[in-house]
Amino acid sequence: SVTRNSTGVFTVSFTNSFSDANYAIAHCVITNDSLGTISTLNVYGSRQGGPSNKSTNSCQFATGAPNQNLLWDVGNWSIIFFR
């Protein structure tokens, strides 16, 4: 499931937990911005050099321009996790 925690911050919770937090993440962000603004999706926490919010049962993300500390809800994003 996906929970919107606040603007640009989401938590994906897994139905079946991973055995550890060493899983891979692949994602795609699609924006509906006619100005060509570049949006990203980053594991939340790691964007500022802090601890990652990546665990065996969930992963938290920031969308927008997290490296500039600017968060917004992007138009569309897809994400997959694999171990």
mmCIF file of C-alpha atoms in Angstrom, residues 1-81:
data_model
loop_
_atom_site.group_PDB
_atom_site.id
_atom_site.type_symbol
_atom_site.label_atom_id
_atom_site.label_comp_id
_atom_site.label_asym_id
_atom_site.label_seq_id
_atom_site.Cartn_x
_atom_site.Cartn_y
_atom_site.Cartn_z
ATOM 1 C CA SER A 1 0.000 0.000 0.000
ATOM 2 C CA VAL A 2 1.008 3.625 -0.460
ATOM 3 C CA THR A 3 0.466 6.320 2.172
ATOM 4 C CA ARG A 4 0.894 10.028 1.476
ATOM 5 C CA ASN A 5 2.540 11.333 4.657
ATOM 6 C CA SER A 6 2.722 14.967 3.518
ATOM 7 C CA THR A 7 3.348 16.919 0.322
ATOM 8 C CA GLY A 8 5.966 14.979 -1.634
ATOM 9 C CA VAL A 9 6.529 12.331 1.074
ATOM 10 C CA PHE A 10 5.147 8.804 0.658
ATOM 11 C CA THR A 11 5.542 5.466 2.423
ATOM 12 C CA VAL A 12 5.205 2.190 0.519
ATOM 13 C CA SER A 13 4.332 -0.697 2.863
ATOM 14 C CA PHE A 14 4.935 -4.279 1.755
ATOM 15 C CA THR A 15 2.378 -7.050 2.244
ATOM 16 C CA ASN A 16 5.236 -9.548 2.606
ATOM 17 C CA SER A 17 8.344 -8.261 4.362
ATOM 18 C CA PHE A 18 11.804 -8.657 2.853
ATOM 19 C CA SER A 19 14.353 -10.758 4.772
ATOM 20 C CA ASP A 20 16.510 -7.619 5.134
ATOM 21 C CA ALA A 21 16.681 -4.052 3.813
ATOM 22 C CA ASN A 22 19.264 -4.857 1.113
ATOM 23 C CA TYR A 23 16.762 -4.802 -1.758
ATOM 24 C CA ALA A 24 17.038 -2.889 -5.013
ATOM 25 C CA ILE A 25 14.686 -0.131 -6.103
ATOM 26 C CA ALA A 26 13.883 0.981 -9.646
ATOM 27 C CA HIS A 27 11.534 3.852 -10.392
ATOM 28 C CA CYS A 28 10.171 6.176 -13.027
ATOM 29 C CA VAL A 29 8.758 9.665 -12.464
ATOM 30 C CA ILE A 30 6.390 11.265 -14.965
ATOM 31 C CA THR A 31 5.513 14.942 -14.536
ATOM 32 C CA ASN A 32 2.724 16.933 -16.112
ATOM 33 C CA ASP A 33 4.810 20.090 -16.127
ATOM 34 C CA SER A 34 4.819 22.093 -19.364
ATOM 35 C CA LEU A 35 7.878 24.041 -18.120
ATOM 36 C CA GLY A 36 10.110 20.966 -18.235
ATOM 37 C CA THR A 37 10.779 20.892 -14.495
ATOM 38 C CA ILE A 38 12.862 17.865 -13.533
ATOM 39 C CA SER A 39 11.282 15.823 -10.743
ATOM 40 C CA THR A 40 12.938 12.977 -8.893
ATOM 41 C CA LEU A 41 12.027 10.285 -6.418
ATOM 42 C CA ASN A 42 14.556 9.579 -3.651
ATOM 43 C CA VAL A 43 14.599 7.304 -0.618
ATOM 44 C CA TYR A 44 13.623 9.718 2.153
ATOM 45 C CA GLY A 45 16.346 10.489 4.678
ATOM 46 C CA SER A 46 19.227 9.592 2.381
ATOM 47 C CA ARG A 47 18.716 12.851 0.443
ATOM 48 C CA GLN A 48 20.395 14.831 3.233
ATOM 49 C CA GLY A 49 23.038 12.252 4.115
ATOM 50 C CA GLY A 50 20.952 10.985 7.030
ATOM 51 C CA PRO A 51 19.802 7.446 7.738
ATOM 52 C CA SER A 52 17.629 5.890 5.075
ATOM 53 C CA ASN A 53 13.977 5.166 5.809
ATOM 54 C CA LYS A 54 14.278 1.803 4.075
ATOM 55 C CA SER A 55 13.250 -1.200 6.178
ATOM 56 C CA THR A 56 12.132 -4.789 5.678
ATOM 57 C CA ASN A 57 8.431 -3.867 5.707
ATOM 58 C CA SER A 58 8.349 -0.356 4.192
ATOM 59 C CA CYS A 59 10.259 2.338 2.354
ATOM 60 C CA GLN A 60 9.686 6.087 2.506
ATOM 61 C CA PHE A 61 10.221 8.370 -0.502
ATOM 62 C CA ALA A 62 10.446 12.055 -1.254
ATOM 63 C CA THR A 63 9.340 13.417 -4.630
ATOM 64 C CA GLY A 64 9.987 16.744 -6.328
ATOM 65 C CA ALA A 65 13.515 18.141 -6.017
ATOM 66 C CA PRO A 66 14.598 16.611 -2.682
ATOM 67 C CA ASN A 67 18.254 17.537 -3.191
ATOM 68 C CA GLN A 68 17.140 21.190 -3.095
ATOM 69 C CA ASN A 69 14.771 20.529 -0.182
ATOM 70 C CA LEU A 70 11.782 21.272 -2.442
ATOM 71 C CA LEU A 71 9.051 18.645 -2.253
ATOM 72 C CA TRP A 72 5.883 18.339 -4.315
ATOM 73 C CA ASP A 73 3.530 15.597 -5.428
ATOM 74 C CA VAL A 74 4.590 14.515 -8.909
ATOM 75 C CA GLY A 75 1.960 13.714 -11.545
ATOM 76 C CA ASN A 76 2.720 10.000 -11.807
ATOM 77 C CA TRP A 77 5.365 7.610 -10.512
ATOM 78 C CA SER A 78 6.049 3.893 -10.676
ATOM 79 C CA ILE A 79 8.330 1.885 -8.436
ATOM 80 C CA ILE A 80 9.466 -1.724 -8.157
ATOM 81 C CA PHE A 81 11.437 -3.469 -5.445
#
